[in-house]
Amino acid sequence: MNTCGNILIVNSEEYVQDMLREYFTDLGYHVLVAGGTGAALDILTSVTSPVVLVDLEQPDIDGLATVARLRRSRPDLRVIAMSGTPTLQSTISALRQGVFDYVVKPFRLEDLKDIVKRAVSSVGDDSRTLKLQRRIAELECYIRAHGLQPPPDPCASETDPDDPHESNMSATCAGRRA
Amino acid sequence: MNKHRILVVDDELLIRDLLYDFFTGQGWDITVADGGQKAIDYLKNQEFDVVLTDLKMPDIDGMDLAGRIRSLYDGLPVIIMTGFPSLDSAIQGIRHKVDDYIVKPFNVNQLFKAVKRVVEADVATAGTASE
């Protein structure tokens, strides 16, 4: 299934998990949830989830230690740290660990959405193919979010041997696939 | 082995002199600039392994300089140093992909450790990327 991207939420509080899962699922993301560092690392072994939201203050988790372990295991991860009691020292520690962004709670979900979008689109190399793949994913996301019907794929339609445009259509499709 | 090349940017002469003597003593090739604009001029003409910049400067401040470095020389490590640390500027540092944030007054040996850590991490990353 095509989605806007995968997001992994690392948070031990169920209501926060539910709120973020619902919000980002509605936006078209595939949302994974881990209640702790170990579960997050397990998920990351099998799922490509380049964007991770980590709450730095959770009852049973040392958020900064979680960020450090995640970044050590997968340096390509875009980690977005969230904190309700930010301190200069914890922010500097997060900076040294190379977090993608640092969000102070309470925050507007709209702002978090923009940060996640930036994080997703910064993933991967900048080859033309990957840029096009990202653009296609963005357009699919837009179509879903606005309840639109995607245009029919001319390459997938059945061919009519009597259609005088058939040869041109095939050439166009071949060109698109190339 | 080639010398490490560092660009130090600070409007305080005392800090520039202190760091010039220290890094030269460590065998580093150091260039000093008294402001952000001078630093940008140096960056156009010379290559560096790391930029160490003060935050508050009269012309172009350190965060603005970091932002320009990210857009023009993306892989070049940047370290901010400041006597006026704040949560906001640290978060701005994260958003500009600053590699470290050092609070003044600092112990010069601790600063050197931080600079070496950033340069060595950058060399390791470059090695991985070229494999």
PDB file of C-alpha atoms in Angstrom:
ATOM      1  CA  MET A   1       0.000   0.000   0.000  1.00  0.00           C
ATOM      2  CA  ASN A   2       1.296   3.435  -0.863  1.00  0.00           C
ATOM      3  CA  THR A   3       1.265   5.903   1.989  1.00  0.00           C
ATOM      4  CA  CYS A   4       2.737   9.316   2.712  1.00  0.00           C
ATOM      5  CA  GLY A   5       5.477   7.423   4.583  1.00  0.00           C
ATOM      6  CA  ASN A   6       6.060   5.382   7.709  1.00  0.00           C
ATOM      7  CA  ILE A   7       6.179   6.990  11.136  1.00  0.00           C
ATOM      8  CA  LEU A   8       7.251   5.228  14.296  1.00  0.00           C
ATOM      9  CA  ILE A   9       5.906   6.680  17.547  1.00  0.00           C
ATOM     10  CA  VAL A  10       7.882   5.811  20.667  1.00  0.00           C
ATOM     11  CA  ASN A  11       5.745   6.612  23.667  1.00  0.00           C
ATOM     12  CA  SER A  12       4.663   4.598  26.675  1.00  0.00           C
ATOM     13  CA  GLU A  13       1.420   6.513  27.231  1.00  0.00           C
ATOM     14  CA  GLU A  14      -1.529   4.925  25.490  1.00  0.00           C
ATOM     15  CA  TYR A  15      -3.606   8.071  24.992  1.00  0.00           C
ATOM     16  CA  VAL A  16      -0.692   9.849  23.309  1.00  0.00           C
ATOM     17  CA  GLN A  17      -0.111   6.802  21.094  1.00  0.00           C
ATOM     18  CA  ASP A  18      -3.795   6.775  20.127  1.00  0.00           C
ATOM     19  CA  MET A  19      -3.995  10.506  19.436  1.00  0.00           C
ATOM     20  CA  LEU A  20      -0.882  10.584  17.228  1.00  0.00           C
ATOM     21  CA  ARG A  21      -1.768   7.320  15.490  1.00  0.00           C
ATOM     22  CA  GLU A  22      -5.231   8.575  14.599  1.00  0.00           C
ATOM     23  CA  TYR A  23      -4.023  11.998  13.450  1.00  0.00           C
ATOM     24  CA  PHE A  24      -1.230  10.756  11.195  1.00  0.00           C
ATOM     25  CA  THR A  25      -3.223   7.776   9.886  1.00  0.00           C
ATOM     26  CA  ASP A  26      -5.935  10.202   8.752  1.00  0.00           C
ATOM     27  CA  LEU A  27      -3.253  12.178   6.924  1.00  0.00           C
ATOM     28  CA  GLY A  28      -2.286   9.049   5.011  1.00  0.00           C
ATOM     29  CA  TYR A  29       0.787   7.888   6.948  1.00  0.00           C
ATOM     30  CA  HIS A  30       1.440   4.319   7.962  1.00  0.00           C
ATOM     31  CA  VAL A  31       1.843   4.648  11.732  1.00  0.00           C
ATOM     32  CA  LEU A  32       3.727   2.184  13.913  1.00  0.00           C
ATOM     33  CA  VAL A  33       3.774   2.419  17.687  1.00  0.00           C
ATOM     34  CA  ALA A  34       6.345   1.215  20.223  1.00  0.00           C
ATOM     35  CA  GLY A  35       5.898   1.443  23.985  1.00  0.00           C
ATOM     36  CA  GLY A  36       9.647   1.439  24.639  1.00  0.00           C
ATOM     37  CA  THR A  37      13.156   1.429  23.197  1.00  0.00           C
ATOM     38  CA  GLY A  38      13.404  -2.341  22.773  1.00  0.00           C
ATOM     39  CA  ALA A  39      10.110  -2.540  20.911  1.00  0.00           C
ATOM     40  CA  ALA A  40      11.166   0.381  18.707  1.00  0.00           C
ATOM     41  CA  LEU A  41      14.442  -1.325  17.796  1.00  0.00           C
ATOM     42  CA  ASP A  42      12.546  -4.558  17.034  1.00  0.00           C
ATOM     43  CA  ILE A  43      10.169  -2.729  14.707  1.00  0.00           C
ATOM     44  CA  LEU A  44      13.038  -0.991  12.952  1.00  0.00           C
ATOM     45  CA  THR A  45      14.696  -4.301  12.082  1.00  0.00           C
ATOM     46  CA  SER A  46      11.781  -5.240   9.861  1.00  0.00           C
ATOM     47  CA  VAL A  47      10.155  -1.990   8.782  1.00  0.00           C
ATOM     48  CA  THR A  48      11.569   0.943   6.911  1.00  0.00           C
ATOM     49  CA  SER A  49      10.479   3.738   9.159  1.00  0.00           C
ATOM     50  CA  PRO A  50      12.777   6.674   8.680  1.00  0.00           C
ATOM     51  CA  VAL A  51      10.840   9.121  10.867  1.00  0.00           C
ATOM     52  CA  VAL A  52      10.559   8.487  14.589  1.00  0.00           C
ATOM     53  CA  LEU A  53       8.711  10.628  17.151  1.00  0.00           C
ATOM     54  CA  VAL A  54      10.192  10.226  20.629  1.00  0.00           C
ATOM     55  CA  ASP A  55       8.778  11.826  23.756  1.00  0.00           C
ATOM     56  CA  LEU A  56      11.736  12.685  25.980  1.00  0.00           C
ATOM     57  CA  GLU A  57       9.733  12.486  29.213  1.00  0.00           C
ATOM     58  CA  GLN A  58       7.882   9.229  29.659  1.00  0.00           C
ATOM     59  CA  PRO A  59       7.210   7.326  32.856  1.00  0.00           C
ATOM     60  CA  ASP A  60       9.367   4.310  32.074  1.00  0.00           C
ATOM     61  CA  ILE A  61      11.678   5.528  29.352  1.00  0.00           C
ATOM     62  CA  ASP A  62      14.783   7.688  29.326  1.00  0.00           C
ATOM     63  CA  GLY A  63      13.973   9.597  26.144  1.00  0.00           C
ATOM     64  CA  LEU A  64      17.483  10.860  25.441  1.00  0.00           C
ATOM     65  CA  ALA A  65      18.930   7.373  25.937  1.00  0.00           C
ATOM     66  CA  THR A  66      16.288   6.083  23.515  1.00  0.00           C
ATOM     67  CA  VAL A  67      17.268   8.704  20.948  1.00  0.00           C
ATOM     68  CA  ALA A  68      20.937   7.756  21.340  1.00  0.00           C
ATOM     69  CA  ARG A  69      20.223   4.025  20.867  1.00  0.00           C
ATOM     70  CA  LEU A  70      17.995   4.606  17.858  1.00  0.00           C
ATOM     71  CA  ARG A  71      20.513   6.908  16.168  1.00  0.00           C
ATOM     72  CA  ARG A  72      23.376   4.473  16.867  1.00  0.00           C
ATOM     73  CA  SER A  73      21.440   1.585  15.360  1.00  0.00           C
ATOM     74  CA  ARG A  74      20.112   3.570  12.399  1.00  0.00           C
ATOM     75  CA  PRO A  75      22.013   6.811  11.680  1.00  0.00           C
ATOM     76  CA  ASP A  76      19.643   7.528   8.773  1.00  0.00           C
ATOM     77  CA  LEU A  77      16.646   7.950  11.102  1.00  0.00           C
ATOM     78  CA  ARG A  78      14.990  11.344  11.331  1.00  0.00           C
ATOM     79  CA  VAL A  79      14.254  11.576  15.046  1.00  0.00           C
ATOM     80  CA  ILE A  80      11.812  14.235  16.209  1.00  0.00           C
ATOM     81  CA  ALA A  81      12.198  14.789  19.946  1.00  0.00           C
ATOM     82  CA  MET A  82       9.230  16.094  21.947  1.00  0.00           C
ATOM     83  CA  SER A  83       9.478  17.584  25.412  1.00  0.00           C
ATOM     84  CA  GLY A  84       7.079  19.140  27.878  1.00  0.00           C
ATOM     85  CA  THR A  85       9.829  20.266  30.250  1.00  0.00           C
ATOM     86  CA  PRO A  86      12.647  21.297  27.968  1.00  0.00           C
ATOM     87  CA  THR A  87      15.952  22.317  29.486  1.00  0.00           C
ATOM     88  CA  LEU A  88      18.976  23.828  27.818  1.00  0.00           C
ATOM     89  CA  GLN A  89      21.044  20.768  28.720  1.00  0.00           C
ATOM     90  CA  SER A  90      18.582  18.248  27.269  1.00  0.00           C
ATOM     91  CA  THR A  91      18.222  20.335  24.110  1.00  0.00           C
ATOM     92  CA  ILE A  92      22.001  20.472  23.670  1.00  0.00           C
ATOM     93  CA  SER A  93      22.174  16.694  24.241  1.00  0.00           C
ATOM     94  CA  ALA A  94      19.495  16.191  21.590  1.00  0.00           C
ATOM     95  CA  LEU A  95      21.417  18.495  19.214  1.00  0.00           C
ATOM     96  CA  ARG A  96      24.605  16.444  19.746  1.00  0.00           C
ATOM     97  CA  GLN A  97      22.688  13.288  18.934  1.00  0.00           C
ATOM     98  CA  GLY A  98      21.632  14.805  15.641  1.00  0.00           C
ATOM     99  CA  VAL A  99      17.870  14.904  16.123  1.00  0.00           C
ATOM    100  CA  PHE A 100      15.980  16.262  13.140  1.00  0.00           C
ATOM    101  CA  ASP A 101      13.823  18.600  15.212  1.00  0.00           C
ATOM    102  CA  TYR A 102      12.877  19.353  18.800  1.00  0.00           C
ATOM    103  CA  VAL A 103       9.247  20.131  19.577  1.00  0.00           C
ATOM    104  CA  VAL A 104       8.201  21.795  22.816  1.00  0.00           C
ATOM    105  CA  LYS A 105       4.842  20.694  24.280  1.00  0.00           C
ATOM    106  CA  PRO A 106       2.144  21.820  24.130  1.00  0.00           C
ATOM    107  CA  PHE A 107       2.366  22.058  20.370  1.00  0.00           C
ATOM    108  CA  ARG A 108      -0.121  22.431  17.555  1.00  0.00           C
ATOM    109  CA  LEU A 109      -0.645  19.206  15.625  1.00  0.00           C
ATOM    110  CA  GLU A 110      -0.479  21.285  12.430  1.00  0.00           C
ATOM    111  CA  ASP A 111       3.085  22.306  13.327  1.00  0.00           C
ATOM    112  CA  LEU A 112       4.046  18.714  14.060  1.00  0.00           C
ATOM    113  CA  LYS A 113       2.503  17.686  10.744  1.00  0.00           C
ATOM    114  CA  ASP A 114       4.745  20.176   8.902  1.00  0.00           C
ATOM    115  CA  ILE A 115       7.853  18.941  10.724  1.00  0.00           C
ATOM    116  CA  VAL A 116       7.008  15.298   9.944  1.00  0.00           C
ATOM    117  CA  LYS A 117       6.432  16.202   6.300  1.00  0.00           C
ATOM    118  CA  ARG A 118       9.832  17.913   6.122  1.00  0.00           C
ATOM    119  CA  ALA A 119      11.455  14.920   7.811  1.00  0.00           C
ATOM    120  CA  VAL A 120       9.877  12.435   5.400  1.00  0.00           C
ATOM    121  CA  SER A 121      10.847  14.448   2.352  1.00  0.00           C
ATOM    122  CA  SER A 122      14.443  14.802   3.562  1.00  0.00           C
ATOM    123  CA  VAL A 123      14.943  11.036   3.651  1.00  0.00           C
ATOM    124  CA  GLY A 124      17.010   9.249   1.061  1.00  0.00           C
ATOM    125  CA  ASP A 125      19.381  10.541  -1.502  1.00  0.00           C
ATOM    126  CA  ASP A 126      18.479  13.226  -3.968  1.00  0.00           C
ATOM    127  CA  SER A 127      18.598  11.197  -7.117  1.00  0.00           C
ATOM    128  CA  ARG A 128      15.999  12.157  -9.710  1.00  0.00           C
ATOM    129  CA  THR A 129      14.250   8.799  -9.385  1.00  0.00           C
ATOM    130  CA  LEU A 130      13.776   9.109  -5.655  1.00  0.00           C
ATOM    131  CA  LYS A 131      12.579  12.705  -6.017  1.00  0.00           C
ATOM    132  CA  LEU A 132       9.987  11.546  -8.535  1.00  0.00           C
ATOM    133  CA  GLN A 133       8.929   8.670  -6.269  1.00  0.00           C
ATOM    134  CA  ARG A 134       8.462  11.126  -3.413  1.00  0.00           C
ATOM    135  CA  ARG A 135       6.487  13.467  -5.660  1.00  0.00           C
ATOM    136  CA  ILE A 136       4.209  10.602  -6.711  1.00  0.00           C
ATOM    137  CA  ALA A 137       3.670   9.652  -3.055  1.00  0.00           C
ATOM    138  CA  GLU A 138       2.846  13.305  -2.225  1.00  0.00           C
ATOM    139  CA  LEU A 139       0.318  13.483  -5.059  1.00  0.00           C
ATOM    140  CA  GLU A 140      -1.283  10.190  -3.989  1.00  0.00           C
ATOM    141  CA  CYS A 141      -1.477  11.557  -0.475  1.00  0.00           C
ATOM    142  CA  TYR A 142      -3.115  14.771  -1.722  1.00  0.00           C
ATOM    143  CA  ILE A 143      -5.644  12.790  -3.765  1.00  0.00           C
ATOM    144  CA  ARG A 144      -6.599  10.705  -0.727  1.00  0.00           C
ATOM    145  CA  ALA A 145      -6.737  13.664   1.663  1.00  0.00           C
ATOM    146  CA  HIS A 146      -9.104  15.548  -0.677  1.00  0.00           C
ATOM    147  CA  GLY A 147     -11.286  12.563  -1.508  1.00  0.00           C
ATOM    148  CA  LEU A 148     -10.424  12.834  -5.203  1.00  0.00           C
ATOM    149  CA  GLN A 149     -10.395  10.026  -7.737  1.00  0.00           C
ATOM    150  CA  PRO A 150      -7.010   9.362  -9.284  1.00  0.00           C
ATOM    151  CA  PRO A 151      -6.993   9.680 -13.060  1.00  0.00           C
ATOM    152  CA  PRO A 152      -7.125   6.385 -14.959  1.00  0.00           C
ATOM    153  CA  ASP A 153      -3.716   5.020 -15.847  1.00  0.00           C
ATOM    154  CA  PRO A 154      -3.592   4.897 -19.667  1.00  0.00           C
ATOM    155  CA  CYS A 155      -0.810   2.341 -19.481  1.00  0.00           C
ATOM    156  CA  ALA A 156      -3.042  -0.058 -17.555  1.00  0.00           C
ATOM    157  CA  SER A 157      -6.028   0.185 -19.916  1.00  0.00           C
ATOM    158  CA  GLU A 158      -6.840  -2.573 -22.305  1.00  0.00           C
ATOM    159  CA  THR A 159      -5.629  -1.974 -25.815  1.00  0.00           C
ATOM    160  CA  ASP A 160      -7.975  -1.688 -28.730  1.00  0.00           C
ATOM    161  CA  PRO A 161      -6.408  -3.110 -31.863  1.00  0.00           C
ATOM    162  CA  ASP A 162      -8.615  -0.846 -33.994  1.00  0.00           C
ATOM    163  CA  ASP A 163      -7.663   2.302 -32.148  1.00  0.00           C
ATOM    164  CA  PRO A 164      -5.593   4.455 -34.498  1.00  0.00           C
ATOM    165  CA  HIS A 165      -3.920   6.110 -31.505  1.00  0.00           C
ATOM    166  CA  GLU A 166      -2.761   2.806 -30.089  1.00  0.00           C
ATOM    167  CA  SER A 167       0.794   3.009 -31.374  1.00  0.00           C
ATOM    168  CA  ASN A 168       1.180   6.558 -30.045  1.00  0.00           C
ATOM    169  CA  MET A 169      -0.217   5.561 -26.652  1.00  0.00           C
ATOM    170  CA  SER A 170       2.230   2.669 -26.366  1.00  0.00           C
ATOM    171  CA  ALA A 171       5.098   4.965 -27.185  1.00  0.00           C
ATOM    172  CA  THR A 172       3.940   7.442 -24.535  1.00  0.00           C
ATOM    173  CA  CYS A 173       3.645   4.714 -21.904  1.00  0.00           C
ATOM    174  CA  ALA A 174       7.035   3.294 -22.775  1.00  0.00           C
ATOM    175  CA  GLY A 175       8.436   6.763 -22.420  1.00  0.00           C
ATOM    176  CA  ARG A 176       6.807   7.183 -19.010  1.00  0.00           C
ATOM    177  CA  ARG A 177       8.126   3.887 -17.773  1.00  0.00           C
ATOM    178  CA  ALA A 178      11.670   4.602 -18.909  1.00  0.00           C
TER     179      ALA A 178
ATOM    180  CA  MET B   1      48.658  13.328   7.416  1.00  0.00           C
ATOM    181  CA  ASN B   2      47.167  16.641   6.319  1.00  0.00           C
ATOM    182  CA  LYS B   3      46.557  19.279   8.949  1.00  0.00           C
ATOM    183  CA  HIS B   4      42.984  19.820  10.064  1.00  0.00           C
ATOM    184  CA  ARG B   5      41.666  23.182   8.878  1.00  0.00           C
ATOM    185  CA  ILE B   6      39.444  25.204  11.189  1.00  0.00           C
ATOM    186  CA  LEU B   7      37.711  28.538  10.650  1.00  0.00           C
ATOM    187  CA  VAL B   8      37.085  30.402  13.904  1.00  0.00           C
ATOM    188  CA  VAL B   9      34.576  33.254  13.805  1.00  0.00           C
ATOM    189  CA  ASP B  10      34.292  35.609  16.774  1.00  0.00           C
ATOM    190  CA  ASP B  11      34.046  39.374  17.132  1.00  0.00           C
ATOM    191  CA  GLU B  12      36.072  39.262  20.366  1.00  0.00           C
ATOM    192  CA  LEU B  13      39.793  39.651  19.726  1.00  0.00           C
ATOM    193  CA  LEU B  14      40.661  37.919  22.991  1.00  0.00           C
ATOM    194  CA  ILE B  15      38.830  34.721  21.944  1.00  0.00           C
ATOM    195  CA  ARG B  16      40.306  34.797  18.440  1.00  0.00           C
ATOM    196  CA  ASP B  17      43.835  35.156  19.854  1.00  0.00           C
ATOM    197  CA  LEU B  18      43.286  32.448  22.483  1.00  0.00           C
ATOM    198  CA  LEU B  19      41.958  29.973  19.921  1.00  0.00           C
ATOM    199  CA  TYR B  20      44.569  30.905  17.309  1.00  0.00           C
ATOM    200  CA  ASP B  21      47.392  30.115  19.741  1.00  0.00           C
ATOM    201  CA  PHE B  22      45.721  26.966  21.011  1.00  0.00           C
ATOM    202  CA  PHE B  23      44.862  25.367  17.654  1.00  0.00           C
ATOM    203  CA  THR B  24      48.216  26.362  16.149  1.00  0.00           C
ATOM    204  CA  GLY B  25      49.870  24.687  19.135  1.00  0.00           C
ATOM    205  CA  GLN B  26      47.871  21.534  18.383  1.00  0.00           C
ATOM    206  CA  GLY B  27      49.198  21.538  14.821  1.00  0.00           C
ATOM    207  CA  TRP B  28      45.954  22.707  13.218  1.00  0.00           C
ATOM    208  CA  ASP B  29      45.711  25.122  10.337  1.00  0.00           C
ATOM    209  CA  ILE B  30      43.533  27.927  11.750  1.00  0.00           C
ATOM    210  CA  THR B  31      41.954  30.914  10.033  1.00  0.00           C
ATOM    211  CA  VAL B  32      40.196  33.555  12.106  1.00  0.00           C
ATOM    212  CA  ALA B  33      37.401  35.908  11.074  1.00  0.00           C
ATOM    213  CA  ASP B  34      36.033  38.804  13.141  1.00  0.00           C
ATOM    214  CA  GLY B  35      32.470  38.451  11.805  1.00  0.00           C
ATOM    215  CA  GLY B  36      30.038  36.446   9.710  1.00  0.00           C
ATOM    216  CA  GLN B  37      30.655  38.348   6.473  1.00  0.00           C
ATOM    217  CA  LYS B  38      34.412  37.849   6.702  1.00  0.00           C
ATOM    218  CA  ALA B  39      33.775  34.147   7.349  1.00  0.00           C
ATOM    219  CA  ILE B  40      31.629  33.878   4.208  1.00  0.00           C
ATOM    220  CA  ASP B  41      34.435  35.514   2.211  1.00  0.00           C
ATOM    221  CA  TYR B  42      36.938  32.964   3.542  1.00  0.00           C
ATOM    222  CA  LEU B  43      34.567  30.074   2.807  1.00  0.00           C
ATOM    223  CA  LYS B  44      34.343  31.142  -0.843  1.00  0.00           C
ATOM    224  CA  ASN B  45      38.095  30.838  -1.289  1.00  0.00           C
ATOM    225  CA  GLN B  46      39.319  28.204   1.149  1.00  0.00           C
ATOM    226  CA  GLU B  47      38.350  24.729   2.287  1.00  0.00           C
ATOM    227  CA  PHE B  48      37.820  23.930   5.939  1.00  0.00           C
ATOM    228  CA  ASP B  49      37.115  20.797   7.964  1.00  0.00           C
ATOM    229  CA  VAL B  50      35.037  22.622  10.590  1.00  0.00           C
ATOM    230  CA  VAL B  51      33.688  26.073  11.436  1.00  0.00           C
ATOM    231  CA  LEU B  52      33.605  27.233  15.060  1.00  0.00           C
ATOM    232  CA  THR B  53      31.491  30.366  15.386  1.00  0.00           C
ATOM    233  CA  ASP B  54      30.300  32.702  18.084  1.00  0.00           C
ATOM    234  CA  LEU B  55      26.523  33.190  18.196  1.00  0.00           C
ATOM    235  CA  LYS B  56      26.099  36.924  18.787  1.00  0.00           C
ATOM    236  CA  MET B  57      28.028  39.035  16.315  1.00  0.00           C
ATOM    237  CA  PRO B  58      27.257  42.497  14.975  1.00  0.00           C
ATOM    238  CA  ASP B  59      27.007  41.775  11.243  1.00  0.00           C
ATOM    239  CA  ILE B  60      25.868  38.215  10.462  1.00  0.00           C
ATOM    240  CA  ASP B  61      25.211  36.213  13.616  1.00  0.00           C
ATOM    241  CA  GLY B  62      26.394  32.651  14.143  1.00  0.00           C
ATOM    242  CA  MET B  63      23.002  31.031  13.498  1.00  0.00           C
ATOM    243  CA  ASP B  64      22.563  32.930  10.259  1.00  0.00           C
ATOM    244  CA  LEU B  65      26.083  31.887   9.263  1.00  0.00           C
ATOM    245  CA  ALA B  66      25.226  28.242  10.101  1.00  0.00           C
ATOM    246  CA  GLY B  67      22.120  28.492   7.893  1.00  0.00           C
ATOM    247  CA  ARG B  68      24.147  29.866   4.980  1.00  0.00           C
ATOM    248  CA  ILE B  69      26.755  27.141   5.422  1.00  0.00           C
ATOM    249  CA  ARG B  70      23.995  24.483   5.350  1.00  0.00           C
ATOM    250  CA  SER B  71      22.661  25.831   2.076  1.00  0.00           C
ATOM    251  CA  LEU B  72      26.042  26.353   0.397  1.00  0.00           C
ATOM    252  CA  TYR B  73      28.395  23.759   1.952  1.00  0.00           C
ATOM    253  CA  ASP B  74      26.002  21.185   3.385  1.00  0.00           C
ATOM    254  CA  GLY B  75      28.488  18.647   4.754  1.00  0.00           C
ATOM    255  CA  LEU B  76      30.701  21.165   6.544  1.00  0.00           C
ATOM    256  CA  PRO B  77      30.453  20.738  10.327  1.00  0.00           C
ATOM    257  CA  VAL B  78      29.505  23.835  12.330  1.00  0.00           C
ATOM    258  CA  ILE B  79      29.903  24.387  16.064  1.00  0.00           C
ATOM    259  CA  ILE B  80      28.197  27.297  17.809  1.00  0.00           C
ATOM    260  CA  MET B  81      29.737  28.852  20.930  1.00  0.00           C
ATOM    261  CA  THR B  82      27.888  31.378  23.017  1.00  0.00           C
ATOM    262  CA  GLY B  83      27.996  33.295  26.253  1.00  0.00           C
ATOM    263  CA  PHE B  84      24.226  33.787  26.032  1.00  0.00           C
ATOM    264  CA  PRO B  85      22.826  30.260  25.790  1.00  0.00           C
ATOM    265  CA  SER B  86      19.080  29.838  25.428  1.00  0.00           C
ATOM    266  CA  LEU B  87      16.575  27.120  24.688  1.00  0.00           C
ATOM    267  CA  ASP B  88      15.453  28.956  21.551  1.00  0.00           C
ATOM    268  CA  SER B  89      18.916  29.235  20.069  1.00  0.00           C
ATOM    269  CA  ALA B  90      19.675  25.580  20.877  1.00  0.00           C
ATOM    270  CA  ILE B  91      16.478  24.541  19.058  1.00  0.00           C
ATOM    271  CA  GLN B  92      17.438  26.824  16.180  1.00  0.00           C
ATOM    272  CA  GLY B  93      20.797  25.045  16.194  1.00  0.00           C
ATOM    273  CA  ILE B  94      19.029  21.692  15.788  1.00  0.00           C
ATOM    274  CA  ARG B  95      17.024  23.073  12.859  1.00  0.00           C
ATOM    275  CA  HIS B  96      20.201  24.362  11.191  1.00  0.00           C
ATOM    276  CA  LYS B  97      21.854  20.961  11.727  1.00  0.00           C
ATOM    277  CA  VAL B  98      24.556  22.477  13.928  1.00  0.00           C
ATOM    278  CA  ASP B  99      26.954  19.790  15.134  1.00  0.00           C
ATOM    279  CA  ASP B 100      27.593  21.120  18.636  1.00  0.00           C
ATOM    280  CA  TYR B 101      26.634  23.984  20.922  1.00  0.00           C
ATOM    281  CA  ILE B 102      29.272  25.120  23.411  1.00  0.00           C
ATOM    282  CA  VAL B 103      28.517  27.420  26.323  1.00  0.00           C
ATOM    283  CA  LYS B 104      31.079  30.101  27.257  1.00  0.00           C
ATOM    284  CA  PRO B 105      33.134  30.347  29.340  1.00  0.00           C
ATOM    285  CA  PHE B 106      34.579  27.041  28.209  1.00  0.00           C
ATOM    286  CA  ASN B 107      37.574  24.984  29.107  1.00  0.00           C
ATOM    287  CA  VAL B 108      39.706  25.036  25.982  1.00  0.00           C
ATOM    288  CA  ASN B 109      40.593  21.347  26.316  1.00  0.00           C
ATOM    289  CA  GLN B 110      36.882  20.454  26.486  1.00  0.00           C
ATOM    290  CA  LEU B 111      36.280  22.635  23.440  1.00  0.00           C
ATOM    291  CA  PHE B 112      39.108  20.874  21.599  1.00  0.00           C
ATOM    292  CA  LYS B 113      37.562  17.478  22.430  1.00  0.00           C
ATOM    293  CA  ALA B 114      34.228  18.627  21.023  1.00  0.00           C
ATOM    294  CA  VAL B 115      35.837  19.972  17.843  1.00  0.00           C
ATOM    295  CA  LYS B 116      37.836  16.746  17.323  1.00  0.00           C
ATOM    296  CA  ARG B 117      34.710  14.641  17.910  1.00  0.00           C
ATOM    297  CA  VAL B 118      32.815  16.546  15.232  1.00  0.00           C
ATOM    298  CA  VAL B 119      35.682  16.442  12.707  1.00  0.00           C
ATOM    299  CA  GLU B 120      36.331  12.737  13.273  1.00  0.00           C
ATOM    300  CA  ALA B 121      32.618  11.908  12.974  1.00  0.00           C
ATOM    301  CA  ASP B 122      32.534  13.825   9.691  1.00  0.00           C
ATOM    302  CA  VAL B 123      35.565  11.898   8.366  1.00  0.00           C
ATOM    303  CA  ALA B 124      33.921   8.593   9.409  1.00  0.00           C
ATOM    304  CA  THR B 125      30.669   9.570   7.665  1.00  0.00           C
ATOM    305  CA  ALA B 126      32.520  10.588   4.504  1.00  0.00           C
ATOM    306  CA  GLY B 127      34.359   7.246   4.560  1.00  0.00           C
ATOM    307  CA  THR B 128      31.091   5.325   4.873  1.00  0.00           C
ATOM    308  CA  ALA B 129      29.479   7.342   2.089  1.00  0.00           C
ATOM    309  CA  SER B 130      32.351   6.643  -0.318  1.00  0.00           C
ATOM    310  CA  GLU B 131      32.357   2.863   0.305  1.00  0.00           C
TER     311      GLU B 131
END
